[in-house]
Short mmCIF file of C-alpha atoms in Angstrom, two decimals:
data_model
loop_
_atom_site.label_atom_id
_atom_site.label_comp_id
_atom_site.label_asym_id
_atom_site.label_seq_id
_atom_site.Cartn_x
_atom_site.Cartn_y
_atom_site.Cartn_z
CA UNK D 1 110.52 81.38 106.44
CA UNK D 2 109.77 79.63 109.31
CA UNK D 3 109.79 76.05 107.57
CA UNK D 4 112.67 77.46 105.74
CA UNK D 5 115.01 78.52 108.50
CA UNK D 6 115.60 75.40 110.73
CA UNK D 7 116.94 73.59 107.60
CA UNK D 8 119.60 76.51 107.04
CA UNK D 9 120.55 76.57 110.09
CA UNK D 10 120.82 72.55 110.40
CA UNK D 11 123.47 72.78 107.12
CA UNK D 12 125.40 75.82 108.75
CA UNK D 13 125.48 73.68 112.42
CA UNK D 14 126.26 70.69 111.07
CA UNK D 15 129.01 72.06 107.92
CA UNK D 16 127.22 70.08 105.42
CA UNK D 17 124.30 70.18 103.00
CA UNK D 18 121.86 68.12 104.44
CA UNK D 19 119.17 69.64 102.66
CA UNK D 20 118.79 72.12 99.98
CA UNK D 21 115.39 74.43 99.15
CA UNK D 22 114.04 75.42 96.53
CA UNK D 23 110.44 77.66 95.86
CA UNK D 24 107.83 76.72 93.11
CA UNK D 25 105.43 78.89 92.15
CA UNK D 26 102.65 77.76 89.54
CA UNK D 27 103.83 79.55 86.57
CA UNK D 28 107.56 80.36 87.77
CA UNK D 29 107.06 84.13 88.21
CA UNK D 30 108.07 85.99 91.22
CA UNK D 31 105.61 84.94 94.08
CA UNK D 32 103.60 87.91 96.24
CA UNK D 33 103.08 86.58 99.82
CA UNK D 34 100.46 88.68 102.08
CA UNK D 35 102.79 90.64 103.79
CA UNK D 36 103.91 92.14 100.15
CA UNK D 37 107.09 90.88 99.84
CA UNK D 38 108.27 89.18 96.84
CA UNK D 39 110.60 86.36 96.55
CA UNK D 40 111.66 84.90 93.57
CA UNK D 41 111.01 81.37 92.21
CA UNK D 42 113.50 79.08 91.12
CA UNK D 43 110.74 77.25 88.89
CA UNK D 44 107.69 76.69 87.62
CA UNK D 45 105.64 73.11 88.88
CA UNK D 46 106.07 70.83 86.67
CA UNK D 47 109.59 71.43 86.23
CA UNK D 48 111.91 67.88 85.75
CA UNK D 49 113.67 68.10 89.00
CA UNK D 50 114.28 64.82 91.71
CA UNK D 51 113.11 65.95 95.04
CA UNK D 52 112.59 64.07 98.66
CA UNK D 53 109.84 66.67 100.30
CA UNK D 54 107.58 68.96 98.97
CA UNK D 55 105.65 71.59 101.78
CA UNK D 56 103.05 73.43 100.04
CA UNK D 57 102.45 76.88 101.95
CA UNK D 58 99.13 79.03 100.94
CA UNK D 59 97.33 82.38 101.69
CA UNK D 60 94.43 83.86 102.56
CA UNK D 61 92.06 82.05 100.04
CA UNK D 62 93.76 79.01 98.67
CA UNK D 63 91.42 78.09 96.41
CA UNK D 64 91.43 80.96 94.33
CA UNK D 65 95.38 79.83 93.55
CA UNK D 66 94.10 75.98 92.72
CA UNK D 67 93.80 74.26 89.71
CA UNK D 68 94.26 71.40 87.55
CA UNK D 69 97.44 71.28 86.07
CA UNK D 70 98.45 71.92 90.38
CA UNK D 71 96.28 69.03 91.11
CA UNK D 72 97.99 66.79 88.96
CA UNK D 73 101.78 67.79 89.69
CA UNK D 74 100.97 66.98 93.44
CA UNK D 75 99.45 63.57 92.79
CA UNK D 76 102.74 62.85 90.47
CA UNK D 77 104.92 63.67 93.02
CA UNK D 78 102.90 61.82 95.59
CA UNK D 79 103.13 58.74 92.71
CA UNK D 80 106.58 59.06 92.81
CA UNK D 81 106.95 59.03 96.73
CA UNK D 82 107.89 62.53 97.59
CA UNK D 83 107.01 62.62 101.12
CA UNK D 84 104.13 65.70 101.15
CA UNK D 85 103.45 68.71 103.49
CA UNK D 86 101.86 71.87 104.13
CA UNK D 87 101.72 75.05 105.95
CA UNK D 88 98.84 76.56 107.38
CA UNK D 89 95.95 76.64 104.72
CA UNK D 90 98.52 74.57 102.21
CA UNK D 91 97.15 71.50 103.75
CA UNK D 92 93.21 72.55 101.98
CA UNK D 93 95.50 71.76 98.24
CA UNK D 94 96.57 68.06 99.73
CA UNK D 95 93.11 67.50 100.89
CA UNK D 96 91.44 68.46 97.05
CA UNK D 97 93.64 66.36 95.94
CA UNK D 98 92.42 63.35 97.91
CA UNK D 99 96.32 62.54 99.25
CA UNK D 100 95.72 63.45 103.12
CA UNK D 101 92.62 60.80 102.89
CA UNK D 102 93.45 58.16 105.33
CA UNK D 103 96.40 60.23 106.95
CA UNK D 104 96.23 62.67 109.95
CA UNK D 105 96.64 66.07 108.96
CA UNK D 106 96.05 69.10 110.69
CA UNK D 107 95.50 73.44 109.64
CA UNK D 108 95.56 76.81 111.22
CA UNK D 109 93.04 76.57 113.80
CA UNK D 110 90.39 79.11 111.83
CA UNK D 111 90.66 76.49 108.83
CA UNK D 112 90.11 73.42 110.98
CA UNK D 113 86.10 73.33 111.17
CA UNK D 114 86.35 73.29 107.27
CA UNK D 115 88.85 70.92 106.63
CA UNK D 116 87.09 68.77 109.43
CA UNK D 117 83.72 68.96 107.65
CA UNK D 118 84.55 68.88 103.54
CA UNK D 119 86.47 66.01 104.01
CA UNK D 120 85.27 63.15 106.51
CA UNK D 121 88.60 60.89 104.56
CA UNK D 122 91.26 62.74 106.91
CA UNK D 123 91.60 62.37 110.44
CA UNK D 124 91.45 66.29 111.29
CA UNK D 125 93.86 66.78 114.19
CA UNK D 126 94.00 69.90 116.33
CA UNK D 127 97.60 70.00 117.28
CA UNK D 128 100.47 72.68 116.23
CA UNK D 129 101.40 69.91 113.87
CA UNK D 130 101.40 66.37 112.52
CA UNK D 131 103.83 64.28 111.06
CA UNK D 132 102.08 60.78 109.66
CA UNK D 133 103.80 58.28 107.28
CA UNK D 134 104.85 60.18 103.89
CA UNK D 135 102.48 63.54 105.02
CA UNK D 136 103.59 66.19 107.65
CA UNK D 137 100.98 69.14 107.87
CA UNK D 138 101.32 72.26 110.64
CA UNK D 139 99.16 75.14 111.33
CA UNK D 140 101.33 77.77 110.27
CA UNK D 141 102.89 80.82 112.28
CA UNK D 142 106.04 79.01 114.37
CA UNK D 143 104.58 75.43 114.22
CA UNK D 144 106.09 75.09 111.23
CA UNK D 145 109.53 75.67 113.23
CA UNK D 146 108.12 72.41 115.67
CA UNK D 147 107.50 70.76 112.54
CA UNK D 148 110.89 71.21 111.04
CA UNK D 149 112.49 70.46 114.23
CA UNK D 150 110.32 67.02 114.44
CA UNK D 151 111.77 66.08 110.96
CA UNK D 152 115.29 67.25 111.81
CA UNK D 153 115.11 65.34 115.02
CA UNK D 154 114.09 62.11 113.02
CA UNK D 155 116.32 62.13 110.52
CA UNK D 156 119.79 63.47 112.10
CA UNK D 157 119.24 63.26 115.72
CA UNK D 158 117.97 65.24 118.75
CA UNK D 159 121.21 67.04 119.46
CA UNK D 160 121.17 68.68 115.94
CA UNK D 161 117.65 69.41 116.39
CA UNK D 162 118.12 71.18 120.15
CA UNK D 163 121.04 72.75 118.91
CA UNK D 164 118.47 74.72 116.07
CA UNK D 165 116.73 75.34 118.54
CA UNK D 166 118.94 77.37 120.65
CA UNK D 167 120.34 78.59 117.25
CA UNK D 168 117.05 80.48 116.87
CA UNK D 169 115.80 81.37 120.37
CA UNK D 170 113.06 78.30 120.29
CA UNK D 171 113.33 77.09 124.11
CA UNK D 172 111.85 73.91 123.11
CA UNK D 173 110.79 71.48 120.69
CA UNK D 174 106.51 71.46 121.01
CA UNK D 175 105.06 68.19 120.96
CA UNK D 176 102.83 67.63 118.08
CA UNK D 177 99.32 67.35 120.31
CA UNK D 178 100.22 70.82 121.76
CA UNK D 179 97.13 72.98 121.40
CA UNK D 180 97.48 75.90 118.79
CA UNK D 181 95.53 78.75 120.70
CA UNK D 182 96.13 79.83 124.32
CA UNK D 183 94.11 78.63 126.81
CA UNK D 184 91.04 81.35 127.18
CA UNK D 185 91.45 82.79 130.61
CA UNK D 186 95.80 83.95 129.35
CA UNK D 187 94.26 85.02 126.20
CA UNK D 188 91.71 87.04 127.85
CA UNK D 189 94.05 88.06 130.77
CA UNK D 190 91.42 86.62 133.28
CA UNK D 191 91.98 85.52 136.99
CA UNK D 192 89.05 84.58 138.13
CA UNK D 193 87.68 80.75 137.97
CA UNK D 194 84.39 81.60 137.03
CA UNK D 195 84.80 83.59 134.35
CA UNK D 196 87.85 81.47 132.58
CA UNK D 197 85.30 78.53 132.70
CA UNK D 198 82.24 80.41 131.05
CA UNK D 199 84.47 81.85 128.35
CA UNK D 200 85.60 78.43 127.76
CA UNK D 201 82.13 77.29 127.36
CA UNK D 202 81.04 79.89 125.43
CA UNK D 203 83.99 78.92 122.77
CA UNK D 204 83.24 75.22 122.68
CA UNK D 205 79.53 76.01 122.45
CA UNK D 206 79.42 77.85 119.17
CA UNK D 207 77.23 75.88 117.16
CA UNK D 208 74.47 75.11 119.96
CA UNK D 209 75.15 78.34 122.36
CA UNK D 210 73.76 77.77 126.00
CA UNK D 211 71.24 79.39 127.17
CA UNK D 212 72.48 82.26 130.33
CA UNK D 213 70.76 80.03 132.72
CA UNK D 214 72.97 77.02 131.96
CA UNK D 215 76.03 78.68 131.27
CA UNK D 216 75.76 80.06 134.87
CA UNK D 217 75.23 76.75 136.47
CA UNK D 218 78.32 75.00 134.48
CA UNK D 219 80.21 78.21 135.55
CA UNK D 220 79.46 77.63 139.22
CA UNK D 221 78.29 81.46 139.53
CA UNK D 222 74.88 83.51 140.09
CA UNK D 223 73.90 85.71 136.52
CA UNK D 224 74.34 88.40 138.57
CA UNK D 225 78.00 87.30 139.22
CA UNK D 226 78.58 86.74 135.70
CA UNK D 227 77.00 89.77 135.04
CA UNK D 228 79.35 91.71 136.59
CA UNK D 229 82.64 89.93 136.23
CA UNK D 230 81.94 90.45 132.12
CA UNK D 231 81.20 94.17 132.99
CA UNK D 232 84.16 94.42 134.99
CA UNK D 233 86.35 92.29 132.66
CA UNK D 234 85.13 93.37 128.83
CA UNK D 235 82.49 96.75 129.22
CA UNK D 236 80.16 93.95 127.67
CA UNK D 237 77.02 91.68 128.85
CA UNK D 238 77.37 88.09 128.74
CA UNK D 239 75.06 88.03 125.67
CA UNK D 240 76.60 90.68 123.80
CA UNK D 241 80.00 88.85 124.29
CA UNK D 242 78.96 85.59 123.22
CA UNK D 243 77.44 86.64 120.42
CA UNK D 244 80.66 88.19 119.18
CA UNK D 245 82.49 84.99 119.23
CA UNK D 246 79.84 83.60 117.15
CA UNK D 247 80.23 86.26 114.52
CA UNK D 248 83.81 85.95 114.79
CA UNK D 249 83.43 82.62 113.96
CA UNK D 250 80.97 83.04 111.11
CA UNK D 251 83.62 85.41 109.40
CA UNK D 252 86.31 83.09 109.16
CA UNK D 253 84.04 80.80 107.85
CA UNK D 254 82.94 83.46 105.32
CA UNK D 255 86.80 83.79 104.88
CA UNK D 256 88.26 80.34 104.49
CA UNK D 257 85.21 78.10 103.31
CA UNK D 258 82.61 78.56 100.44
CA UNK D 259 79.80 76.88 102.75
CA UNK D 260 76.38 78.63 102.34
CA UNK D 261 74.97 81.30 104.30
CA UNK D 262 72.17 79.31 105.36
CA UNK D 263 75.16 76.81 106.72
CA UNK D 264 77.50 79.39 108.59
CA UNK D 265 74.18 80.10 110.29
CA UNK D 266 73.70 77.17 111.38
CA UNK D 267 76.89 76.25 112.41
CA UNK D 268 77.49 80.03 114.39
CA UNK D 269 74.09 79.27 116.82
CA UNK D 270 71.82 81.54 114.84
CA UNK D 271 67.84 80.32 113.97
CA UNK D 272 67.93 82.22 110.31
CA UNK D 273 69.82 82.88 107.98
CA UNK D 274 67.77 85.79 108.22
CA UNK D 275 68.08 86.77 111.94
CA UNK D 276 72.38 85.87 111.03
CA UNK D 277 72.59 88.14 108.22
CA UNK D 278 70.88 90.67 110.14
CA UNK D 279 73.46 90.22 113.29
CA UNK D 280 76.20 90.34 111.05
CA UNK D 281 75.61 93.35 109.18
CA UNK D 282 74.82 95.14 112.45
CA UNK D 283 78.26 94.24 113.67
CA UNK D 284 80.66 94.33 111.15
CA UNK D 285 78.68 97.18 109.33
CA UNK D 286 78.12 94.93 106.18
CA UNK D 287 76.25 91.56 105.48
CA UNK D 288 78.04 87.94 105.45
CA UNK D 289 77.46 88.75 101.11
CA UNK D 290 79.41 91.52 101.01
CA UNK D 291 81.52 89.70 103.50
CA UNK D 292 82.10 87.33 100.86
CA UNK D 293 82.55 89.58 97.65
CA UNK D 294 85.34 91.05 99.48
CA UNK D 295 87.41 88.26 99.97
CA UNK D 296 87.08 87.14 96.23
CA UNK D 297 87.38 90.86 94.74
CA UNK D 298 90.66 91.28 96.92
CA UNK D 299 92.24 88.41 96.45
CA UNK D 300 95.24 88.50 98.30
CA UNK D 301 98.33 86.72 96.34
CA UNK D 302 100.13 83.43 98.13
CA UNK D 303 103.01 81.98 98.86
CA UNK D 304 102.31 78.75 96.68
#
């Protein structure tokens, strides 16, 4: 709805049909998104139709809704010069496809490790959204309002664009570098210097976590201070905080990627797959396997 919206709101504005939408599901039946509601297709892919953009917008686990015959319509369309997009995880069916390779693209910001590693091709882009050539990805949520806006703005003006804008509360058009996530310290509600700057490098140090020592000294505080100010802050040591960001991290990768266990390991700070598994199942109550089954048991339909 939020890629939908601006463009309704653009014809009403505006007293003309600048652009008309339509939803495709794979087979043409009804389409379940996550939130359980079900909208209606008007067709199935595939179907002889002339069309200028096509924004594909997945779930949960997109690859459990990808396939060949999919595959095929995109790179058609893409033959035929349909301009391409996607919406949050949508942008994983592009990249299978091989038509981001060469283009900037960009993902919701759990998916972007993945996209970033399975396929070297695309220039992986960590912005709210990105409009290249014939391809215009965005990482979900309201960036695909930005996005819309961006496209509106380019092809009728910036006056129509503002005036969506106002039309639906948006106070301004984000640029596309903007940064998907709040900064640490306003998502954590923290104040002090110190501790905004060691949560921040606990976040970009996932992969190769610092030892205490060092995270103290890039800090600028004493362990003691740090110590404290986590106690104060969280009821939680240093440690036990930074490890739950890595375990936070190794579900979503659980989640959105099939990389092995022996690789989320790796790539979450952990020695073992064994010493991981271990970690995992003692916070989340089951192991990264079962982790796993869950998501492809429960497969949660999509808004294709």
């Amino acid at each position: 709805m939020s890629a939908t919206e601006p463009l309704r709101v653009a014809n009403r504005l505006s007293q003309r049909e600048l652009y008309r939408c339509q939803l495709i599901s794979r087979d043409g039946a009804p389409v379940t998104a996550s939130n359980h509601m079900t909208l209606a297709s008007d067709h199935a892919i595939g179907h002889p139709a002339i069309y200028t953009k096509m924004v594909v917008c997945a779930g949960f686990d997109p690859e459990a809704n990808y396939d060949r015959r999919t595959d095929q319509w995109l790179r058609n369309l893409a033959h035929e010069g349909v301009a391409l997009g996607a919406v949050d995880t949508g942008s994983f069916f592009l990249a299978w496809s091989g038509l981001l390779d060469g283009y900037q693209a960009t993902t919701h910001w759990e998916g972007l490790d993945s996209l970033r590693e399975q396929f070297p091709k695309i220039n992986v882009a960590p912005g709210v959204f990105v409009v290249d050539r014939s391809r215009f990805t965005c990482a979900g949520g309201t960036a695909a309002i930005d996005m819309m806006l961006h496209l509106i703005r380019a092809e009728h003006g910036h006056r129509l664009a503002a005036a969506v804008a106002e039309q639906l509360i948006h106070s301004r058009i984000r640029d596309p570098q903007e940064r998907q996530r709040m900064d640490p310290h306003l998502r954590q509600g923290v104040v002090c210097s110190g501790l905004a700057r060691a949560i921040e490098l606990m976040e970009n140090c996932l992969e190769e976590p610092l030892d205490m020592e060092s995270l103290c000294h890039a800090a600028g505080v004493s362990r003691r201070q740090l110590e404290r100010m986590f106690h104060r802050h969280f009821r939680v040591t240093p440690r036990r905080y930074y490890l739950d960001l890595r375990l936070q991290r190794a579900r979503s990768l659980l989640q959105y990627t099939n990389r092995s266990i022996v690789e989320i390991s790796v790539a979450c700070g952990f020695g073992s797959a064994t010493h991981f598994s271990r970690s995992y199942h003692d916070w989340a109550g089951k192991p990264p396997t079962a982790e796993r089954l869950l998501r492809e048991t429960e497969i949660t339909p999509s808004l294709r």
